[in-house]
Amino acid sequence: MSQVKYTVDHEWLRMEDDGMVTIGLTDFAQAHLGDLVFVRLPEVGAWLAKGDEAVVIESVKAASQVMMPMAGTVTEINETLADDPGKANEDPLGAGWMFKMKVNDAAELNSLMDESAYAAMIKGQA
């Protein structure tokens, strides 16, 4: 079973069975951003350090960035989002994923929040 973790910046990370990590926006994030109109994804093969800008998002309300929650190499991007950024609004935890990466240190996932900790955090932000 895949493990999902959450960042304070409202991204979810799911460790897949093949050791890759899939990253996307949480439902909370997409709801607060509003309808997404543009998504710029990272280049496949790019190595990004923790804290680097990975994704640029523009919505009807604001522009935002997804920062790398951990270091790794981008292995796949969700090409669908280039033509249909609204997929991230419609299905943020499924078809709206943004990119996959091979992380340098999978143990870093342990420092992120589980679902109950994330739910408690956003309860105070709603």
mmCIF file of C-alpha atoms in Angstrom:
data_model
loop_
_atom_site.group_PDB
_atom_site.id
_atom_site.type_symbol
_atom_site.label_atom_id
_atom_site.label_comp_id
_atom_site.label_asym_id
_atom_site.label_seq_id
_atom_site.Cartn_x
_atom_site.Cartn_y
_atom_site.Cartn_z
ATOM 1 C CA MET A 1 0.000 0.000 0.000
ATOM 2 C CA SER A 2 1.359 3.431 -0.912
ATOM 3 C CA GLN A 3 2.118 5.926 1.827
ATOM 4 C CA VAL A 4 0.899 9.537 1.474
ATOM 5 C CA LYS A 5 2.584 12.420 3.285
ATOM 6 C CA TYR A 6 1.831 16.143 3.315
ATOM 7 C CA THR A 7 3.880 19.351 3.467
ATOM 8 C CA VAL A 8 3.101 22.604 5.259
ATOM 9 C CA ASP A 9 2.950 24.156 1.772
ATOM 10 C CA HIS A 10 -0.039 21.943 0.847
ATOM 11 C CA GLU A 11 1.552 19.355 -1.403
ATOM 12 C CA TRP A 12 1.003 15.624 -1.101
ATOM 13 C CA LEU A 13 3.685 13.036 -1.744
ATOM 14 C CA ARG A 14 2.939 9.393 -2.356
ATOM 15 C CA MET A 15 5.681 6.760 -2.239
ATOM 16 C CA GLU A 16 4.910 4.302 -5.005
ATOM 17 C CA ASP A 17 5.707 0.594 -5.015
ATOM 18 C CA ASP A 18 8.518 1.172 -7.528
ATOM 19 C CA GLY A 19 10.277 3.577 -5.146
ATOM 20 C CA MET A 20 9.244 6.708 -7.036
ATOM 21 C CA VAL A 21 7.445 9.574 -5.319
ATOM 22 C CA THR A 22 4.406 11.210 -6.954
ATOM 23 C CA ILE A 23 3.726 14.846 -6.007
ATOM 24 C CA GLY A 24 0.618 16.992 -6.355
ATOM 25 C CA LEU A 25 -1.415 19.749 -4.750
ATOM 26 C CA THR A 26 -3.754 18.934 -1.898
ATOM 27 C CA ASP A 27 -7.486 19.458 -2.219
ATOM 28 C CA PHE A 28 -7.161 22.295 0.319
ATOM 29 C CA ALA A 29 -4.574 24.063 -1.882
ATOM 30 C CA GLN A 30 -6.519 23.784 -5.118
ATOM 31 C CA ALA A 31 -9.698 25.004 -3.416
ATOM 32 C CA HIS A 32 -7.925 28.102 -2.092
ATOM 33 C CA LEU A 33 -6.179 28.827 -5.387
ATOM 34 C CA GLY A 34 -9.355 28.568 -7.417
ATOM 35 C CA ASP A 35 -9.531 27.344 -10.995
ATOM 36 C CA LEU A 36 -6.068 26.673 -12.380
ATOM 37 C CA VAL A 37 -5.447 28.235 -15.793
ATOM 38 C CA PHE A 38 -1.733 27.463 -16.282
ATOM 39 C CA VAL A 39 0.767 24.944 -14.931
ATOM 40 C CA ARG A 40 4.484 24.905 -15.794
ATOM 41 C CA LEU A 41 6.027 21.586 -14.806
ATOM 42 C CA PRO A 42 9.723 20.780 -14.341
ATOM 43 C CA GLU A 43 11.837 19.144 -17.040
ATOM 44 C CA VAL A 44 12.073 15.354 -16.979
ATOM 45 C CA GLY A 45 15.598 14.470 -15.905
ATOM 46 C CA ALA A 46 16.099 17.675 -13.911
ATOM 47 C CA TRP A 47 17.716 17.267 -10.511
ATOM 48 C CA LEU A 48 16.185 19.672 -7.989
ATOM 49 C CA ALA A 49 17.343 20.457 -4.478
ATOM 50 C CA LYS A 50 15.020 20.726 -1.510
ATOM 51 C CA GLY A 51 13.486 24.213 -1.634
ATOM 52 C CA ASP A 52 13.961 24.686 -5.395
ATOM 53 C CA GLU A 53 10.997 25.865 -7.439
ATOM 54 C CA ALA A 54 9.520 22.826 -9.179
ATOM 55 C CA VAL A 55 6.159 23.977 -10.560
ATOM 56 C CA VAL A 56 4.606 27.346 -11.387
ATOM 57 C CA ILE A 57 0.833 27.573 -11.064
ATOM 58 C CA GLU A 58 -1.486 30.339 -12.163
ATOM 59 C CA SER A 59 -5.106 30.415 -11.122
ATOM 60 C CA VAL A 60 -7.956 32.844 -11.484
ATOM 61 C CA LYS A 61 -6.982 34.179 -8.038
ATOM 62 C CA ALA A 62 -3.176 34.096 -7.862
ATOM 63 C CA ALA A 63 0.145 32.796 -9.100
ATOM 64 C CA SER A 64 2.043 30.367 -6.918
ATOM 65 C CA GLN A 65 4.946 27.949 -6.903
ATOM 66 C CA VAL A 66 5.392 24.397 -5.730
ATOM 67 C CA MET A 67 8.750 24.128 -4.003
ATOM 68 C CA MET A 68 10.632 20.851 -3.801
ATOM 69 C CA PRO A 69 9.910 19.219 -0.443
ATOM 70 C CA MET A 70 12.988 17.001 -0.875
ATOM 71 C CA ALA A 71 15.870 16.610 -3.308
ATOM 72 C CA GLY A 72 15.580 14.305 -6.279
ATOM 73 C CA THR A 73 15.400 13.791 -10.017
ATOM 74 C CA VAL A 74 12.190 14.362 -11.980
ATOM 75 C CA THR A 75 11.330 11.122 -13.787
ATOM 76 C CA GLU A 76 7.894 11.915 -15.241
ATOM 77 C CA ILE A 77 5.518 14.852 -15.586
ATOM 78 C CA ASN A 78 1.754 14.879 -15.983
ATOM 79 C CA GLU A 79 1.562 16.132 -19.582
ATOM 80 C CA THR A 80 -2.239 16.372 -19.300
ATOM 81 C CA LEU A 81 -1.898 19.433 -17.047
ATOM 82 C CA ALA A 82 -0.268 21.475 -19.825
ATOM 83 C CA ASP A 83 -3.445 21.255 -21.915
ATOM 84 C CA ASP A 84 -5.929 20.911 -19.069
ATOM 85 C CA PRO A 85 -4.644 22.508 -15.825
ATOM 86 C CA GLY A 86 -8.136 22.123 -14.370
ATOM 87 C CA LYS A 87 -7.391 18.406 -13.818
ATOM 88 C CA ALA A 88 -5.558 19.535 -10.673
ATOM 89 C CA ASN A 89 -8.855 21.066 -9.472
ATOM 90 C CA GLU A 90 -11.062 18.167 -10.525
ATOM 91 C CA ASP A 91 -8.967 15.328 -9.091
ATOM 92 C CA PRO A 92 -6.045 16.740 -7.062
ATOM 93 C CA LEU A 93 -5.157 13.435 -5.394
ATOM 94 C CA GLY A 94 -5.556 11.359 -8.558
ATOM 95 C CA ALA A 95 -5.427 12.440 -12.215
ATOM 96 C CA GLY A 96 -4.266 15.925 -11.161
ATOM 97 C CA TRP A 97 -0.817 14.750 -9.954
ATOM 98 C CA MET A 98 2.017 16.991 -11.130
ATOM 99 C CA PHE A 99 5.246 15.019 -11.364
ATOM 100 C CA LYS A 100 7.112 11.942 -10.226
ATOM 101 C CA MET A 101 10.622 11.856 -8.896
ATOM 102 C CA LYS A 102 13.344 9.580 -7.655
ATOM 103 C CA VAL A 103 14.265 11.035 -4.280
ATOM 104 C CA ASN A 104 17.801 11.132 -2.947
ATOM 105 C CA ASP A 105 16.751 10.047 0.540
ATOM 106 C CA ALA A 106 13.358 8.343 0.952
ATOM 107 C CA ALA A 107 13.740 8.592 4.739
ATOM 108 C CA GLU A 108 12.994 12.330 4.369
ATOM 109 C CA LEU A 109 9.355 11.365 3.857
ATOM 110 C CA ASN A 110 9.247 10.502 7.552
ATOM 111 C CA SER A 111 9.698 14.184 8.418
ATOM 112 C CA LEU A 112 6.488 15.119 6.594
ATOM 113 C CA MET A 113 2.958 15.045 8.022
ATOM 114 C CA ASP A 114 0.621 12.102 7.839
ATOM 115 C CA GLU A 115 -3.039 12.638 6.940
ATOM 116 C CA SER A 116 -4.251 13.262 10.499
ATOM 117 C CA ALA A 117 -1.511 15.827 11.219
ATOM 118 C CA TYR A 118 -2.243 17.611 7.937
ATOM 119 C CA ALA A 119 -5.997 17.631 8.659
ATOM 120 C CA ALA A 120 -5.289 19.207 12.072
ATOM 121 C CA MET A 121 -3.071 21.861 10.463
ATOM 122 C CA ILE A 122 -5.598 22.919 7.816
ATOM 123 C CA LYS A 123 -8.416 22.946 10.348
ATOM 124 C CA GLY A 124 -6.826 26.087 11.761
ATOM 125 C CA GLN A 125 -6.478 27.644 8.280
ATOM 126 C CA ALA A 126 -9.962 27.033 6.930
#
